[in-house]
């Protein structure tokens, strides 16, 4: 007969992680859609060329956009995105607890500390505020990658790589973590899994119109940022320092940034001696990975680091992926989580009694370090509700690409509050919506990779003839009325178009005449996405088979 008490105790870290994730997720449990900074979810999205990474801009949201598009044919797209985000928060904590158990043989209390560090830290807060929900999926996969590598579980690694591979950055994070902990011939297997997980964006990058080089201005714009009283290195060591000052929780904008960083690092530092004295190769590898990730971000933010980065993004294809240097501190999370567990097991026991309170003290310090993560980062993340106009316009749009006014990629609608958000049109409409990829950041403008969307926008703002739009493959023009932005002389062009829908929110025009075809070969891109899906499905199936065999052996 199973020992129910032992089973319940083993389940505590999973339930704790679930509860802590729920506290962070908070207001997003309510109905509505995540539309905040870079995060965009819609009731339904479509498998457009852009969703496959074949649009004008670099394929940064591949395969996430295609996966959500397919899933939204049977489930509400907003629910899909929120489910992935919540699962990422939960699994980050649970994975850290599992890793502490497998590598340190940690008991329940230290596992809880590890889970707390993985979920409750400035990196998670800042990436939530930036809207990087799919990057957090890659972040969550990291402790599971280490655990699967330690157990020799290729099905587990396959699932981790597929989940992390929702974005190019997540795939690279998983690969770097795996390479750090596996040995010898196993690196070949890691390489094969990495290619399968990365196939969607690798193929898209090779086929995309966007080109392979990035605007060098993005290197300085996306460099890690020093938070108050910390400097760049201190901010990164505290898992903070995102480039966007508008994506920072309030506690990181004052002297409390120093207080919170000290509290987190006290817990981590208290556990490091116990970790390192184990002389475990995997622990050493994770420590080196953490140091390199923090040092890379700090060096890249120096003047000569920026100069070097600018040269690299111009001359090395695909290197624009690395220009947001703060995101790589995610690689430090597995070590930090293990150090927290070690602190609760060993170091704190010599400082506090009774013994059972050591984990409570360690977890409490971590929670206090970033107090405003609670409830959607102090209520910043709230679900929004789209006006009915969007659904009506989506039903009207047919074949041919769509241009959007006002110019620019970011919007500020009455229903989104004060935050600038990415235009939801590309994910709301069944046809490709042309976007320049141009980003307005502190200190200037970072140009996108392609030029067709920029030419279309210039044609509209200059009041060019509809024939110019048609030659550029534009069949529709959508005007979004409730957001500020440049309109230029677009009225001259709009007056010559066919009005198909109009209300106070949106107006849709049809471009008359023959429109140049802009369809791209999709078979190879779709095949790459199928390979990614097979990696995920095959890994899950392998885990089920492995579990059944283990159960049969125990019987």
Coordinates of C-alpha atoms in Angstrom, one line a residue:
X1 CA 0.0 0.0 0.0
X2 CA 1.5 3.4 -1.0
X3 CA 2.7 5.7 1.8
X4 CA 0.3 8.6 1.3
X5 CA 2.2 10.8 3.8
X6 CA 5.4 10.3 1.9
X7 CA 3.6 11.0 -1.4
X8 CA 2.1 14.2 0.0
X9 CA 5.5 15.4 1.3
X10 CA 7.1 14.8 -2.1
X11 CA 4.3 16.8 -3.8
X12 CA 4.8 19.9 -1.6
X13 CA 7.4 21.6 -3.9
X14 CA 5.1 21.2 -6.9
X15 CA 2.1 22.5 -5.1
X16 CA 4.1 25.3 -3.5
X17 CA 5.4 26.3 -7.0
X18 CA 1.9 26.2 -8.3
X19 CA 0.7 28.5 -5.6
X20 CA 3.6 31.0 -5.9
X21 CA 3.1 31.1 -9.7
X22 CA -0.6 31.8 -9.1
X23 CA 0.3 34.8 -6.8
X24 CA 2.4 36.2 -9.6
X25 CA -0.1 35.5 -12.3
X26 CA -2.9 37.0 -10.2
X27 CA -5.2 39.3 -12.3
X28 CA -4.5 37.3 -15.5
X29 CA -6.8 34.6 -14.2
X30 CA -9.7 36.9 -15.1
X31 CA -11.2 36.7 -18.7
X32 CA -9.5 38.8 -21.3
X33 CA -6.3 39.0 -23.3
X34 CA -2.7 39.7 -22.5
X35 CA -1.7 42.9 -24.4
X36 CA 1.2 44.6 -22.6
X37 CA 4.4 45.9 -24.2
X38 CA 5.7 43.0 -26.4
X39 CA 3.0 40.5 -25.3
X40 CA 0.1 40.2 -27.7
X41 CA -2.6 37.6 -27.5
X42 CA -5.8 37.6 -29.6
X43 CA -8.9 35.4 -29.8
X44 CA -7.7 33.8 -33.0
X45 CA -4.5 34.2 -35.0
X46 CA -3.6 32.8 -38.3
X47 CA -0.8 30.8 -40.0
X48 CA 0.4 33.8 -42.1
X49 CA 3.8 34.1 -43.7
X50 CA 4.9 36.3 -40.8
X51 CA 3.8 33.7 -38.3
X52 CA 6.1 31.3 -40.1
X53 CA 8.9 33.8 -39.9
X54 CA 8.8 34.6 -43.6
X55 CA 7.8 38.2 -43.3
X56 CA 9.8 41.5 -43.6
X57 CA 11.2 41.4 -40.1
X58 CA 13.7 39.0 -38.6
X59 CA 12.0 35.8 -37.3
X60 CA 12.1 36.5 -33.6
X61 CA 8.7 35.0 -32.7
X62 CA 9.2 31.6 -34.4
X63 CA 7.7 29.1 -33.8
X64 CA 5.6 30.7 -31.0
X65 CA 3.3 32.6 -33.4
X66 CA 2.7 29.5 -35.6
X67 CA 2.0 27.3 -32.6
X68 CA -0.5 29.8 -31.1
X69 CA -2.1 30.1 -34.6
X70 CA -2.6 26.4 -34.8
X71 CA -3.8 26.0 -31.2
X72 CA -6.2 28.9 -31.6
X73 CA -8.2 27.0 -34.2
X74 CA -9.6 24.9 -31.3
X75 CA -8.9 27.0 -28.3
X76 CA -9.2 30.7 -27.6
X77 CA -5.8 32.2 -28.4
X78 CA -5.8 34.4 -25.3
X79 CA -6.3 31.3 -23.2
X80 CA -3.4 29.5 -25.0
X81 CA -0.9 32.3 -24.3
X82 CA -2.0 32.7 -20.6
X83 CA -1.8 28.9 -20.1
X84 CA 1.8 28.8 -21.5
X85 CA 2.8 31.8 -19.3
X86 CA 1.3 30.3 -16.1
X87 CA 2.8 26.9 -16.9
X88 CA 6.2 28.5 -17.4
X89 CA 6.1 30.2 -14.0
X90 CA 5.0 27.0 -12.3
X91 CA 7.4 24.7 -14.0
X92 CA 10.3 27.1 -13.4
X93 CA 9.8 26.7 -9.7
X94 CA 9.0 23.0 -9.7
X95 CA 12.0 22.3 -12.0
X96 CA 14.3 24.1 -9.6
X97 CA 13.0 22.0 -6.7
X98 CA 13.4 18.8 -8.7
X99 CA 16.9 19.7 -9.6
X100 CA 17.8 20.5 -6.0
X101 CA 16.4 17.0 -5.1
X102 CA 18.2 15.1 -7.8
X103 CA 21.6 16.9 -7.5
X104 CA 21.7 17.7 -3.8
X105 CA 19.3 15.2 -2.4
X106 CA 17.6 18.2 -0.8
X107 CA 14.7 17.7 1.5
X108 CA 11.4 19.5 1.1
X109 CA 12.4 22.8 2.8
X110 CA 15.5 23.5 0.6
X111 CA 13.5 22.4 -2.5
X112 CA 11.0 25.1 -1.6
X113 CA 13.8 27.7 -1.4
X114 CA 15.1 26.7 -4.8
X115 CA 11.6 27.0 -6.2
X116 CA 11.2 30.5 -4.7
X117 CA 14.4 31.8 -6.2
X118 CA 13.4 30.5 -9.7
X119 CA 9.9 32.1 -9.6
X120 CA 10.4 35.2 -7.5
X121 CA 13.3 37.3 -8.8
X122 CA 13.9 40.5 -10.8
X123 CA 14.5 38.7 -14.1
X124 CA 11.0 37.2 -14.0
X125 CA 9.4 40.5 -13.0
X126 CA 11.2 42.5 -15.7
X127 CA 10.5 40.0 -18.5
X128 CA 6.8 39.9 -17.5
X129 CA 6.7 43.7 -17.7
X130 CA 8.4 43.6 -21.1
X131 CA 5.9 41.1 -22.3
X132 CA 8.3 38.3 -23.0
X133 CA 6.0 35.4 -22.0
X134 CA 7.6 32.9 -24.4
X135 CA 11.1 33.7 -23.2
X136 CA 10.0 32.7 -19.8
X137 CA 9.1 29.2 -21.2
X138 CA 12.8 28.9 -22.2
X139 CA 13.8 30.1 -18.8
X140 CA 11.6 27.6 -17.1
X141 CA 13.1 24.7 -19.1
X142 CA 16.7 25.3 -17.8
X143 CA 16.5 23.4 -14.5
X144 CA 14.7 20.6 -16.3
X145 CA 17.4 20.5 -18.9
X146 CA 20.0 19.9 -16.2
X147 CA 17.8 17.3 -14.5
X148 CA 17.2 15.4 -17.7
X149 CA 20.9 15.5 -18.6
X150 CA 21.8 14.1 -15.1
X151 CA 19.3 11.3 -15.5
X152 CA 20.4 10.5 -19.0
X153 CA 16.8 11.1 -20.2
X154 CA 16.9 11.9 -24.0
X155 CA 13.1 12.1 -24.1
X156 CA 13.2 14.6 -21.3
X157 CA 15.9 16.7 -23.1
X158 CA 13.8 16.6 -26.3
X159 CA 10.8 18.0 -24.4
X160 CA 12.9 20.7 -22.8
X161 CA 14.5 21.7 -26.0
X162 CA 11.1 21.9 -27.8
X163 CA 9.6 24.0 -25.0
X164 CA 12.6 26.3 -24.8
X165 CA 12.6 26.5 -28.6
X166 CA 9.3 28.5 -28.6
X167 CA 11.7 31.4 -29.3
X168 CA 15.2 31.5 -30.7
X169 CA 16.6 32.9 -27.4
X170 CA 15.0 30.1 -25.4
X171 CA 16.5 27.5 -27.7
X172 CA 20.0 29.0 -27.3
X173 CA 19.6 29.1 -23.5
X174 CA 18.7 25.4 -23.4
X175 CA 21.6 24.5 -25.7
X176 CA 24.1 26.4 -23.7
X177 CA 22.9 24.8 -20.5
X178 CA 23.0 21.3 -21.9
X179 CA 26.4 21.8 -23.4
X180 CA 27.7 22.9 -20.0
X181 CA 26.6 19.8 -18.2
X182 CA 26.8 16.9 -20.7
X183 CA 30.0 15.2 -21.7
X184 CA 31.8 13.5 -24.7
X185 CA 29.7 11.8 -27.3
X186 CA 26.5 13.0 -25.7
X187 CA 27.2 16.3 -27.2
X188 CA 26.3 14.9 -30.6
X189 CA 22.8 14.0 -29.3
X190 CA 22.5 17.5 -27.9
X191 CA 23.5 19.0 -31.2
X192 CA 20.8 17.0 -33.1
X193 CA 18.1 18.0 -30.6
X194 CA 19.2 21.6 -30.9
X195 CA 18.9 21.5 -34.7
X196 CA 15.4 20.0 -34.4
X197 CA 14.3 22.5 -31.8
X198 CA 15.8 25.5 -33.7
X199 CA 14.7 24.4 -37.2
X200 CA 11.7 26.8 -37.5
X201 CA 13.8 29.9 -36.9
X202 CA 16.9 28.7 -38.7
X203 CA 14.9 27.9 -41.8
X204 CA 12.9 31.2 -41.5
X205 CA 16.1 33.2 -41.1
X206 CA 17.5 31.7 -44.2
X207 CA 14.3 32.4 -46.2
X208 CA 13.3 35.7 -44.7
X209 CA 13.2 39.0 -46.5
X210 CA 14.5 40.6 -43.4
X211 CA 18.2 40.0 -44.1
X212 CA 20.8 38.7 -41.7
X213 CA 22.3 41.9 -40.2
X214 CA 20.8 44.2 -37.6
X215 CA 20.9 47.9 -37.0
X216 CA 24.1 48.5 -34.9
X217 CA 22.2 51.2 -32.9
X218 CA 20.4 48.3 -31.2
X219 CA 23.5 47.2 -29.4
X220 CA 23.7 50.3 -27.2
X221 CA 19.9 50.5 -27.0
X222 CA 19.5 47.0 -25.7
X223 CA 22.5 46.9 -23.4
X224 CA 22.0 46.0 -19.8
X225 CA 21.1 49.0 -17.7
X226 CA 22.5 49.9 -14.3
X227 CA 19.8 50.1 -11.5
X228 CA 20.0 52.5 -8.6
X229 CA 23.1 52.1 -6.3
X230 CA 24.1 48.9 -8.1
X231 CA 26.0 49.6 -11.3
X232 CA 25.6 47.3 -14.3
X233 CA 27.4 44.3 -12.8
X234 CA 25.5 44.5 -9.5
X235 CA 22.2 44.7 -11.4
X236 CA 23.0 41.7 -13.5
X237 CA 24.2 39.7 -10.4
X238 CA 20.9 40.4 -8.8
X239 CA 19.1 39.1 -12.0
X240 CA 18.0 42.6 -13.0
X241 CA 19.2 45.3 -15.3
X242 CA 16.8 45.0 -18.3
X243 CA 17.4 47.6 -21.0
X244 CA 13.9 49.1 -20.8
X245 CA 13.4 51.4 -17.8
X246 CA 9.7 51.2 -18.4
X247 CA 9.8 47.4 -17.7
X248 CA 11.1 47.6 -14.2
X249 CA 9.1 47.0 -11.0
X250 CA 8.9 49.9 -8.7
X251 CA 11.1 48.3 -6.1
X252 CA 14.0 48.4 -8.6
X253 CA 13.8 52.1 -9.2
X254 CA 15.0 53.3 -5.8
X255 CA 17.5 52.4 -3.1
X256 CA 15.4 49.3 -2.5
X257 CA 17.1 47.8 -5.7
X258 CA 20.2 47.6 -3.6
X259 CA 18.4 46.2 -0.6
X260 CA 16.6 43.6 -2.7
X261 CA 19.8 42.6 -4.5
X262 CA 21.7 42.2 -1.2
X263 CA 18.9 40.0 0.2
X264 CA 18.9 37.7 -2.8
X265 CA 22.7 37.5 -3.0
X266 CA 23.0 36.8 0.8
X267 CA 20.9 33.7 0.3
X268 CA 22.9 32.7 -2.8
X269 CA 26.3 33.4 -1.2
X270 CA 25.4 31.5 1.9
X271 CA 24.9 28.4 -0.1
X272 CA 27.8 28.6 -2.5
X273 CA 30.5 27.2 -0.1
X274 CA 28.4 24.1 0.5
X275 CA 27.8 23.6 -3.2
X276 CA 31.4 24.1 -4.2
X277 CA 32.8 21.8 -1.6
X278 CA 30.9 18.9 -3.2
X279 CA 33.5 19.1 -6.0
X280 CA 30.7 18.1 -8.5
X281 CA 31.5 18.7 -12.1
X282 CA 27.9 19.7 -12.9
X283 CA 27.9 22.3 -10.1
X284 CA 31.2 23.7 -11.4
X285 CA 29.8 23.9 -14.9
X286 CA 26.7 25.7 -13.8
X287 CA 28.8 28.1 -11.7
X288 CA 31.0 28.9 -14.7
X289 CA 27.9 29.4 -16.8
X290 CA 26.4 31.9 -14.3
X291 CA 29.7 33.9 -14.1
X292 CA 30.1 34.0 -17.8
X293 CA 26.5 35.1 -18.4
X294 CA 26.8 38.0 -15.8
X295 CA 30.2 39.0 -17.1
X296 CA 29.0 39.0 -20.7
X297 CA 26.2 41.3 -19.9
X298 CA 28.4 43.7 -17.9
X299 CA 31.2 43.8 -20.5
X300 CA 28.7 44.2 -23.4
X301 CA 27.4 47.4 -21.7
X302 CA 30.8 49.1 -21.6
X303 CA 31.8 51.5 -24.4
X304 CA 34.3 49.1 -26.0
X305 CA 31.9 46.3 -25.5
X306 CA 29.2 48.3 -27.4
X307 CA 31.8 49.0 -30.1
X308 CA 32.6 45.3 -30.5
X309 CA 28.9 44.4 -30.5
X310 CA 28.1 46.9 -33.2
X311 CA 30.8 45.4 -35.4
X312 CA 29.5 41.9 -34.7
X313 CA 25.8 42.6 -35.6
X314 CA 26.9 44.1 -38.9
X315 CA 29.3 41.5 -40.0
X316 CA 28.1 38.2 -38.3
X317 CA 24.8 36.9 -39.7
X318 CA 22.1 36.3 -37.0
X319 CA 24.1 37.9 -34.2
X320 CA 21.4 40.4 -33.6
X321 CA 19.8 37.7 -31.4
X322 CA 22.4 38.5 -28.7
X323 CA 22.1 42.3 -28.6
X324 CA 19.6 42.1 -25.6
X325 CA 22.5 41.1 -23.3
X326 CA 20.6 41.1 -20.0
X327 CA 18.4 38.2 -21.0
X328 CA 21.4 35.8 -20.8
X329 CA 21.5 36.1 -17.0
X330 CA 18.7 33.6 -17.1
X331 CA 21.6 31.1 -17.4
X332 CA 22.5 31.9 -13.7
X333 CA 19.1 30.7 -12.4
X334 CA 19.9 27.0 -12.0
X335 CA 23.0 27.8 -9.9
X336 CA 21.2 30.4 -7.9
X337 CA 18.4 28.0 -7.1
X338 CA 20.8 25.3 -6.1
X339 CA 22.7 27.7 -3.9
X340 CA 19.5 28.7 -2.2
X341 CA 18.7 25.1 -1.4
X342 CA 22.3 24.6 -0.2
X343 CA 21.9 27.6 2.1
X344 CA 18.8 26.2 3.6
X345 CA 20.4 22.8 4.1
X346 CA 23.7 23.9 5.6
X347 CA 24.8 27.5 6.0
X348 CA 21.6 28.9 7.6
X349 CA 21.4 26.0 10.1
X350 CA 24.4 27.4 12.0
X351 CA 22.8 30.8 12.2
X352 CA 19.1 30.2 13.1
X353 CA 17.2 27.7 15.2
X354 CA 15.0 25.8 15.3
X355 CA 16.1 23.7 12.3
X356 CA 12.7 23.8 10.5
X357 CA 12.8 27.6 10.2
X358 CA 15.9 27.8 8.1
X359 CA 14.1 27.3 4.8
X360 CA 11.4 29.7 5.9
X361 CA 14.0 32.4 6.6
X362 CA 15.8 31.8 3.3
X363 CA 12.6 31.8 1.2
X364 CA 11.3 34.8 3.1
X365 CA 14.4 36.8 2.3
X366 CA 14.0 36.0 -1.4
X367 CA 10.3 37.1 -1.3
X368 CA 11.1 40.3 0.4
X369 CA 13.8 41.1 -2.2
X370 CA 11.3 41.6 -4.9
X371 CA 8.0 42.5 -3.1
X372 CA 6.1 43.8 -6.1
X373 CA 6.1 40.6 -8.1
X374 CA 2.8 39.9 -6.3
X375 CA -0.4 40.0 -8.3
X376 CA 0.8 40.6 -11.8
X377 CA 3.8 42.7 -10.8
X378 CA 1.8 45.0 -8.6
X379 CA -1.2 44.9 -10.9
X380 CA 0.6 46.1 -14.0
X381 CA -0.4 42.9 -16.0
X382 CA -4.2 43.0 -16.5
X383 CA -6.3 41.3 -19.1
X384 CA -7.8 43.5 -21.8
X385 CA -11.0 43.2 -23.9
X386 CA -10.9 44.1 -27.6
X387 CA -13.7 46.2 -29.1
X388 CA -16.1 44.3 -31.4
X389 CA -14.6 46.3 -34.3
X390 CA -11.6 44.0 -34.4
X391 CA -13.7 40.9 -35.0
X392 CA -15.7 42.6 -37.8
X393 CA -12.6 43.9 -39.5
X394 CA -11.0 40.4 -39.3
X395 CA -14.0 39.0 -41.1
X396 CA -13.7 41.5 -43.9
X397 CA -10.0 41.1 -44.7
X398 CA -9.2 38.7 -47.5
X399 CA -6.2 37.9 -49.6
X400 CA -3.3 40.3 -49.9
X401 CA -1.1 42.1 -47.4
X402 CA -2.3 44.8 -45.0
X403 CA -0.8 48.2 -44.2
X404 CA -1.7 49.9 -41.0
X405 CA -2.0 53.5 -39.9
X406 CA -0.9 55.3 -37.8
X407 CA 2.7 54.6 -38.6
X408 CA 4.9 52.6 -36.2
X409 CA 4.6 49.3 -34.5
X410 CA 3.4 50.4 -31.0
X411 CA 0.0 51.5 -29.9
X412 CA -1.7 53.1 -26.9
X413 CA -5.4 52.3 -26.9
X414 CA -7.9 53.5 -24.3
X415 CA -8.4 49.9 -23.2
X416 CA -4.6 49.2 -22.7
X417 CA -3.9 51.9 -20.1
X418 CA -0.7 53.9 -20.2
X419 CA 1.6 51.2 -21.5
X420 CA 2.7 51.1 -25.1
X421 CA 1.7 47.8 -26.7
X422 CA 2.6 46.1 -30.0
X423 CA -0.1 46.5 -32.6
X424 CA -2.4 43.5 -32.3
X425 CA -3.3 43.6 -36.1
X426 CA -0.6 41.2 -37.2
X427 CA -2.0 38.5 -35.0
X428 CA -5.7 39.5 -35.4
X429 CA -6.0 39.4 -39.2
X430 CA -5.8 36.4 -41.5
X431 CA -3.5 38.2 -44.0
X432 CA 0.1 39.4 -43.4
X433 CA 0.3 42.8 -41.8
X434 CA 3.4 44.7 -42.8
X435 CA 5.5 46.1 -40.0
X436 CA 8.7 48.0 -40.3
X437 CA 10.4 46.4 -37.2
X438 CA 11.5 49.9 -36.2
X439 CA 11.7 50.4 -32.5
X440 CA 11.6 53.7 -30.6
X441 CA 13.9 53.3 -27.6
X442 CA 15.5 55.8 -25.2
X443 CA 18.2 57.6 -27.1
X444 CA 16.9 57.0 -30.6
X445 CA 15.5 54.7 -33.2
X446 CA 16.5 51.1 -33.9
X447 CA 15.7 50.2 -37.5
X448 CA 14.1 46.9 -38.6
X449 CA 15.8 44.4 -40.9
X450 CA 13.5 44.6 -44.0
X451 CA 12.6 47.5 -46.2
X452 CA 9.3 46.7 -48.0
X453 CA 7.2 47.6 -44.9
X454 CA 9.1 50.8 -44.5
X455 CA 8.5 51.7 -48.2
X456 CA 4.8 51.0 -47.8
X457 CA 4.6 53.2 -44.7
X458 CA 6.5 56.0 -46.5
X459 CA 4.1 55.7 -49.4
X460 CA 1.1 56.2 -47.1
X461 CA 2.5 59.0 -45.1
X462 CA 3.6 60.8 -48.2
X463 CA 0.1 60.5 -49.7
X464 CA 1.3 58.3 -52.6
X465 CA -1.0 56.8 -55.3
X466 CA -2.8 53.5 -54.6
X467 CA -0.9 52.0 -57.6
X468 CA 2.3 52.3 -55.6
X469 CA 0.7 50.3 -52.8
X470 CA -0.5 47.7 -55.2
X471 CA 3.0 47.3 -56.7
X472 CA 4.3 46.7 -53.2
X473 CA 1.7 43.9 -52.6
X474 CA -0.7 45.8 -50.4
X475 CA -4.4 44.9 -50.8
X476 CA -5.8 46.5 -47.6
X477 CA -5.2 49.6 -45.4
X478 CA -6.4 49.5 -41.8
X479 CA -6.7 52.8 -39.9
X480 CA -6.7 52.5 -36.1
X481 CA -8.4 55.6 -34.8
X482 CA -8.0 55.4 -31.0
X483 CA -4.2 55.4 -30.8
X484 CA -1.8 58.3 -31.4
X485 CA 0.8 58.2 -34.2
X486 CA 1.9 59.7 -37.4
X487 CA -0.6 60.0 -40.3
X488 CA 1.2 62.4 -42.5
X489 CA -0.6 63.0 -45.8
X490 CA -2.2 59.5 -45.8
X491 CA -5.6 61.1 -46.3
X492 CA -4.8 61.8 -49.9
X493 CA -4.2 58.0 -50.5
X494 CA -7.1 56.9 -48.4
X495 CA -9.5 59.1 -50.4
X496 CA -8.7 57.0 -53.5
X497 CA -9.3 53.6 -51.8
X498 CA -12.5 51.6 -51.5
X499 CA -14.1 51.8 -48.1
X500 CA -15.2 48.4 -46.8
X501 CA -15.6 49.0 -43.0
X502 CA -15.8 52.0 -40.8
X503 CA -16.6 52.9 -37.2
X504 CA -15.2 54.9 -34.4
X505 CA -12.4 52.4 -33.7
X506 CA -11.3 51.1 -37.1
X507 CA -11.6 51.8 -40.8
X508 CA -10.7 49.3 -43.5
X509 CA -10.0 50.2 -47.1
X510 CA -9.5 48.0 -50.1
X511 CA -6.7 48.9 -52.6
X512 CA -8.2 49.0 -56.1
X513 CA -6.8 47.2 -59.1
X514 CA -4.4 44.3 -59.4
X515 CA -2.1 43.8 -56.5
X516 CA 1.3 42.3 -56.9
X517 CA 1.5 38.8 -55.5
X518 CA 3.7 38.6 -52.4
X519 CA 3.2 34.9 -51.5
X520 CA 6.3 33.1 -50.5
X521 CA 7.2 29.4 -50.6
X522 CA 6.0 28.0 -47.3
X523 CA 6.7 24.2 -47.6
X524 CA 10.2 24.2 -46.0
X525 CA 9.1 26.5 -43.2
X526 CA 6.1 24.4 -42.4
X527 CA 8.3 21.3 -42.5
X528 CA 10.6 22.9 -40.0
X529 CA 7.6 23.5 -37.7
X530 CA 6.4 20.0 -38.1
X531 CA 9.9 18.8 -37.1
X532 CA 9.7 20.9 -33.9
X533 CA 6.2 19.4 -33.2
X534 CA 7.6 15.9 -33.7
X535 CA 10.4 16.6 -31.3
X536 CA 7.9 17.7 -28.6
X537 CA 5.5 14.8 -29.3
X538 CA 8.2 12.2 -29.5
X539 CA 9.8 13.4 -26.3
X540 CA 6.5 13.3 -24.4
X541 CA 5.8 9.8 -25.8
X542 CA 9.2 8.7 -24.7
X543 CA 8.6 10.0 -21.2
X544 CA 5.4 8.1 -21.0
X545 CA 7.0 4.9 -22.1
X546 CA 9.9 5.4 -19.7
X547 CA 7.5 6.0 -16.8
X548 CA 5.5 2.9 -17.6
X549 CA 8.6 0.8 -17.7
X550 CA 9.8 2.1 -14.4
X551 CA 6.4 1.4 -12.8
X552 CA 6.4 -2.1 -14.2
X553 CA 10.0 -2.8 -12.9
X554 CA 8.9 -1.6 -9.4
X555 CA 5.9 -3.9 -9.5

